[in-house]
mmCIF file of C-alpha atoms and ligand atoms in Angstrom:
data_model
loop_
_atom_site.group_PDB
_atom_site.id
_atom_site.type_symbol
_atom_site.label_atom_id
_atom_site.label_comp_id
_atom_site.label_asym_id
_atom_site.label_seq_id
_atom_site.Cartn_x
_atom_site.Cartn_y
_atom_site.Cartn_z
ATOM 1 C CA MET U 1 -3.024 24.649 0.994
ATOM 2 C CA PHE U 2 -0.417 22.252 1.554
ATOM 3 C CA SER U 3 -0.131 19.551 -0.779
ATOM 4 C CA THR U 4 1.040 15.787 -0.762
ATOM 5 C CA THR U 5 1.050 12.197 -2.168
ATOM 6 C CA GLY U 6 2.481 10.843 1.322
ATOM 7 C CA ASN U 7 1.240 7.820 3.164
ATOM 8 C CA ILE U 8 -2.738 7.790 3.677
ATOM 9 C CA VAL U 9 -3.989 7.521 7.178
ATOM 10 C CA TYR U 10 -7.741 6.983 7.719
ATOM 11 C CA VAL U 11 -8.418 8.091 11.103
ATOM 12 C CA GLY U 12 -11.430 7.321 13.150
ATOM 13 C CA LEU U 13 -13.329 10.282 15.574
ATOM 14 C CA GLY U 14 -15.340 8.940 18.212
ATOM 15 C CA SER U 15 -17.651 11.757 21.210
ATOM 16 C CA ASN U 16 -20.874 10.952 23.356
ATOM 17 C CA LEU U 17 -20.100 14.244 25.549
ATOM 18 C CA ASP U 18 -20.279 17.994 25.891
ATOM 19 C CA ASN U 19 -22.277 18.629 22.050
ATOM 20 C CA PRO U 20 -21.005 14.886 20.180
ATOM 21 C CA VAL U 21 -21.725 16.091 16.701
ATOM 22 C CA HIS U 22 -20.102 19.792 17.485
ATOM 23 C CA GLN U 23 -16.879 17.734 19.230
ATOM 24 C CA VAL U 24 -16.444 15.777 15.807
ATOM 25 C CA GLU U 25 -17.333 18.818 13.284
ATOM 26 C CA GLN U 26 -14.585 20.502 14.972
ATOM 27 C CA ALA U 27 -11.769 17.543 14.877
ATOM 28 C CA LEU U 28 -13.101 17.499 11.161
ATOM 29 C CA ARG U 29 -11.597 21.176 11.623
ATOM 30 C CA THR U 30 -8.746 21.202 13.367
ATOM 31 C CA LEU U 31 -7.565 17.924 10.965
ATOM 32 C CA GLU U 32 -7.450 20.294 8.189
ATOM 33 C CA THR U 33 -4.818 22.358 9.574
ATOM 34 C CA LEU U 34 -2.559 19.375 11.194
ATOM 35 C CA PRO U 35 1.925 20.294 9.276
ATOM 36 C CA ALA U 36 2.251 18.330 6.153
ATOM 37 C CA THR U 37 -0.759 16.585 5.871
ATOM 38 C CA GLU U 38 -3.569 16.893 4.126
ATOM 39 C CA LEU U 39 -7.778 15.413 5.243
ATOM 40 C CA LYS U 40 -8.593 14.054 1.878
ATOM 41 C CA THR U 41 -12.028 13.746 2.489
ATOM 42 C CA HIS U 42 -14.121 12.103 5.142
ATOM 43 C CA SER U 43 -17.521 9.603 5.956
ATOM 44 C CA THR U 44 -20.721 11.382 7.272
ATOM 45 C CA LEU U 45 -21.421 11.677 10.984
ATOM 46 C CA TYR U 46 -23.391 8.218 12.281
ATOM 47 C CA ARG U 47 -25.075 7.743 15.453
ATOM 48 C CA SER U 48 -24.397 4.176 17.493
ATOM 49 C CA THR U 49 -24.001 2.444 20.693
ATOM 50 C CA PRO U 50 -21.413 2.105 23.659
ATOM 51 C CA LEU U 51 -19.950 -0.307 23.134
ATOM 52 C CA GLY U 52 -17.870 -0.622 27.277
ATOM 53 C CA GLN U 53 -20.039 0.670 29.637
ATOM 54 C CA GLN U 54 -24.078 0.777 28.605
ATOM 55 C CA ASN U 55 -25.346 3.769 30.765
ATOM 56 C CA GLN U 56 -23.059 6.054 28.835
ATOM 57 C CA PRO U 57 -24.757 8.274 26.435
ATOM 58 C CA ASP U 58 -24.775 7.539 23.167
ATOM 59 C CA TYR U 59 -21.883 8.529 20.541
ATOM 60 C CA ILE U 60 -20.849 10.620 17.207
ATOM 61 C CA ASN U 61 -18.460 8.550 14.838
ATOM 62 C CA ALA U 62 -17.302 9.148 11.679
ATOM 63 C CA VAL U 63 -13.257 8.505 9.418
ATOM 64 C CA ALA U 64 -11.265 11.444 8.087
ATOM 65 C CA VAL U 65 -8.863 10.501 5.140
ATOM 66 C CA LEU U 66 -5.826 11.694 5.672
ATOM 67 C CA HIS U 67 -2.748 12.162 2.806
ATOM 68 C CA THR U 68 1.156 13.151 5.009
ATOM 69 C CA GLU U 69 4.147 13.082 5.312
ATOM 70 C CA LEU U 70 4.461 12.534 8.517
ATOM 71 C CA ARG U 71 5.616 9.405 10.394
ATOM 72 C CA PRO U 72 3.074 7.891 12.801
ATOM 73 C CA LEU U 73 3.616 9.006 15.511
ATOM 74 C CA ALA U 74 5.202 12.034 14.640
ATOM 75 C CA LEU U 75 1.244 12.522 13.466
ATOM 76 C CA LEU U 76 -0.172 10.413 16.953
ATOM 77 C CA ASP U 77 1.494 13.221 18.889
ATOM 78 C CA GLU U 78 -0.839 14.818 16.333
ATOM 79 C CA LEU U 79 -4.138 13.743 17.195
ATOM 80 C CA GLN U 80 -3.513 14.134 20.525
ATOM 81 C CA VAL U 81 -2.820 17.800 20.359
ATOM 82 C CA ILE U 82 -6.716 17.762 18.698
ATOM 83 C CA GLU U 83 -7.737 15.549 22.070
ATOM 84 C CA ASN U 84 -7.248 18.042 25.006
ATOM 85 C CA GLN U 85 -7.237 20.933 23.099
ATOM 86 C CA GLN U 86 -10.581 19.992 22.968
ATOM 87 C CA GLY U 87 -10.622 19.103 26.698
ATOM 88 C CA ARG U 88 -11.060 15.447 26.118
ATOM 89 C CA VAL U 89 -12.045 13.875 29.091
ATOM 90 C CA ARG U 90 -11.991 10.185 30.008
ATOM 91 C CA LYS U 91 -11.832 9.014 33.850
ATOM 92 C CA VAL U 92 -13.489 5.747 32.419
ATOM 93 C CA ARG U 93 -12.161 2.998 30.755
ATOM 94 C CA TRP U 94 -14.371 1.783 28.020
ATOM 95 C CA GLY U 95 -16.454 4.967 29.245
ATOM 96 C CA PRO U 96 -17.340 8.393 28.633
ATOM 97 C CA ARG U 97 -14.680 10.059 25.876
ATOM 98 C CA THR U 98 -14.784 14.372 24.447
ATOM 99 C CA LEU U 99 -13.625 13.246 21.882
ATOM 100 C CA ASP U 100 -11.742 10.315 20.467
ATOM 101 C CA LEU U 101 -9.272 10.278 17.221
ATOM 102 C CA ASP U 102 -7.255 6.564 16.422
ATOM 103 C CA MET U 103 -4.945 6.118 13.967
ATOM 104 C CA LEU U 104 -6.908 3.091 12.301
ATOM 105 C CA LEU U 105 -4.704 2.631 9.658
ATOM 106 C CA TYR U 106 -1.084 4.036 7.345
ATOM 107 C CA ASP U 107 -1.136 2.181 4.666
ATOM 108 C CA GLN U 108 -0.341 -1.400 5.632
ATOM 109 C CA LYS U 109 2.000 -1.045 8.268
ATOM 110 C CA GLN U 110 1.879 -3.004 10.769
ATOM 111 C CA LEU U 111 2.654 -1.717 14.547
ATOM 112 C CA GLN U 112 3.135 -3.033 17.547
ATOM 113 C CA SER U 113 4.641 -0.544 19.747
ATOM 114 C CA PRO U 114 4.179 1.121 23.545
ATOM 115 C CA ARG U 115 2.082 3.927 22.473
ATOM 116 C CA LEU U 116 0.417 2.535 18.873
ATOM 117 C CA THR U 117 -0.758 -0.372 17.313
ATOM 118 C CA LEU U 118 -2.073 -1.214 13.454
ATOM 119 C CA PRO U 119 -3.587 -1.594 12.285
ATOM 120 C CA HIS U 120 -5.581 -0.117 15.436
ATOM 121 C CA LEU U 121 -6.967 -2.955 17.395
ATOM 122 C CA GLY U 122 -10.357 -2.543 16.893
ATOM 123 C CA LEU U 123 -11.160 -2.507 13.558
ATOM 124 C CA TYR U 124 -11.404 -5.829 12.443
ATOM 125 C CA GLU U 125 -14.986 -5.525 14.474
ATOM 126 C CA ARG U 126 -16.598 -2.299 15.093
ATOM 127 C CA ALA U 127 -19.498 -1.750 13.338
ATOM 128 C CA PHE U 128 -18.799 2.150 14.134
ATOM 129 C CA VAL U 129 -15.373 2.315 12.676
ATOM 130 C CA LEU U 130 -15.888 0.049 9.168
ATOM 131 C CA TYR U 131 -19.220 1.713 8.274
ATOM 132 C CA PRO U 132 -18.023 5.003 8.229
ATOM 133 C CA LEU U 133 -15.190 3.149 6.433
ATOM 134 C CA TYR U 134 -16.216 1.464 4.415
ATOM 135 C CA GLU U 135 -18.172 5.230 3.314
ATOM 136 C CA CYS U 136 -14.238 6.288 2.795
ATOM 137 C CA ALA U 137 -12.951 3.237 0.780
ATOM 138 C CA PRO U 138 -15.287 0.986 -0.740
ATOM 139 C CA ASP U 139 -12.460 -1.500 -1.936
ATOM 140 C CA LEU U 140 -9.555 -1.193 0.805
ATOM 141 C CA VAL U 141 -8.205 -4.220 1.866
ATOM 142 C CA LEU U 142 -6.276 -4.622 5.172
ATOM 143 C CA PRO U 143 -2.566 -5.262 5.786
ATOM 144 C CA ASN U 144 -4.213 -8.948 6.131
ATOM 145 C CA GLY U 145 -5.301 -9.394 3.189
ATOM 146 C CA GLN U 146 -9.530 -8.963 4.710
ATOM 147 C CA ARG U 147 -11.770 -6.463 2.800
ATOM 148 C CA VAL U 148 -14.040 -4.133 4.382
ATOM 149 C CA CYS U 149 -16.476 -4.497 2.624
ATOM 150 C CA ASP U 150 -16.502 -9.191 4.084
ATOM 151 C CA LEU U 151 -16.063 -7.691 8.301
ATOM 152 C CA ILE U 152 -18.793 -5.373 7.546
ATOM 153 C CA ARG U 153 -21.013 -8.126 5.828
ATOM 154 C CA SER U 154 -19.934 -10.359 9.485
ATOM 155 C CA SER U 155 -21.018 -8.045 11.328
ATOM 156 C CA GLU U 156 -23.954 -7.435 10.443
ATOM 157 C CA GLY U 157 -26.703 -9.591 11.434
ATOM 158 C CA LEU U 158 -24.747 -8.417 15.359
ATOM 159 C CA CYS U 159 -24.057 -4.479 14.442
ATOM 160 C CA TRP U 160 -25.745 -3.209 11.855
ATOM 161 C CA ARG U 161 -28.544 -2.126 14.110
ATOM 162 C CA GLU U 162 -25.872 -0.123 16.071
ATOM 163 C CA VAL U 163 -24.633 2.047 13.931
ATOM 164 C CA HIS U 164 -27.517 5.034 11.747
ATOM 165 C CA HIS U 165 -26.930 7.550 9.832
ATOM 166 C CA LEU U 166 -26.697 10.845 11.378
ATOM 167 C CA LYS U 167 -27.117 13.983 8.016
HETATM 168 N N1 ROI M 1 -18.248 3.729 21.169
HETATM 169 C C1 ROI M 1 -18.862 4.075 20.699
HETATM 170 N N2 ROI M 1 -19.821 3.093 20.130
HETATM 171 N N3 ROI M 1 -17.995 4.289 19.708
HETATM 172 C C2 ROI M 1 -16.680 5.458 19.628
HETATM 173 O O1 ROI M 1 -16.496 5.888 19.678
HETATM 174 C C3 ROI M 1 -16.336 4.418 21.332
HETATM 175 N N4 ROI M 1 -15.394 4.503 21.264
HETATM 176 C C4 ROI M 1 -14.721 4.042 22.859
HETATM 177 C C5 ROI M 1 -15.679 3.270 23.899
HETATM 178 C C6 ROI M 1 -15.859 3.036 25.200
HETATM 179 C C7 ROI M 1 -15.046 1.173 23.283
HETATM 180 N N5 ROI M 1 -16.950 3.044 23.204
HETATM 181 C C8 ROI M 1 -17.225 3.376 21.552
HETATM 182 O O2 ROI M 1 -13.823 3.995 22.978
#
């Protein structure tokens, strides 16, 4: 297996179409095969009610931790290949999708480019991202100095019931 101490990247996985558990598990297996990249760990799978359009199925969400030598946009290319391989369908903004792979964090990098914003904009308030992220990295501090555990605490009243461990 390729071994690297490279950049630490957190990737959010989400699916609510075409057997979402299978979609997320398949994506995790494919992440293991990326070039110059090692899948270090991943969270368990979470079931969450949809953010956005309400008349769509619940989502399955998870977070994966990668160590990679790929630069952010090269990694983004790889993530989009996986999304496309798994027949990603996204006809409606905020609507259902077969597979989303969102680069949440790339080390402590802050970036705003047409293709990629780091940290991911949804990171701070989305319980379905924060819970699996916390499971992977309970001590994580974000580039703006906020701790993931504090974000979870402040989001609790609002969203915690929306996210359930699946296994
Ligand atoms: N809602 C949930 N619960 N989980 C997601 O992964 C997700 N992804 C999205 C939108 C449509 C914003 N809603 C979501 O892209």
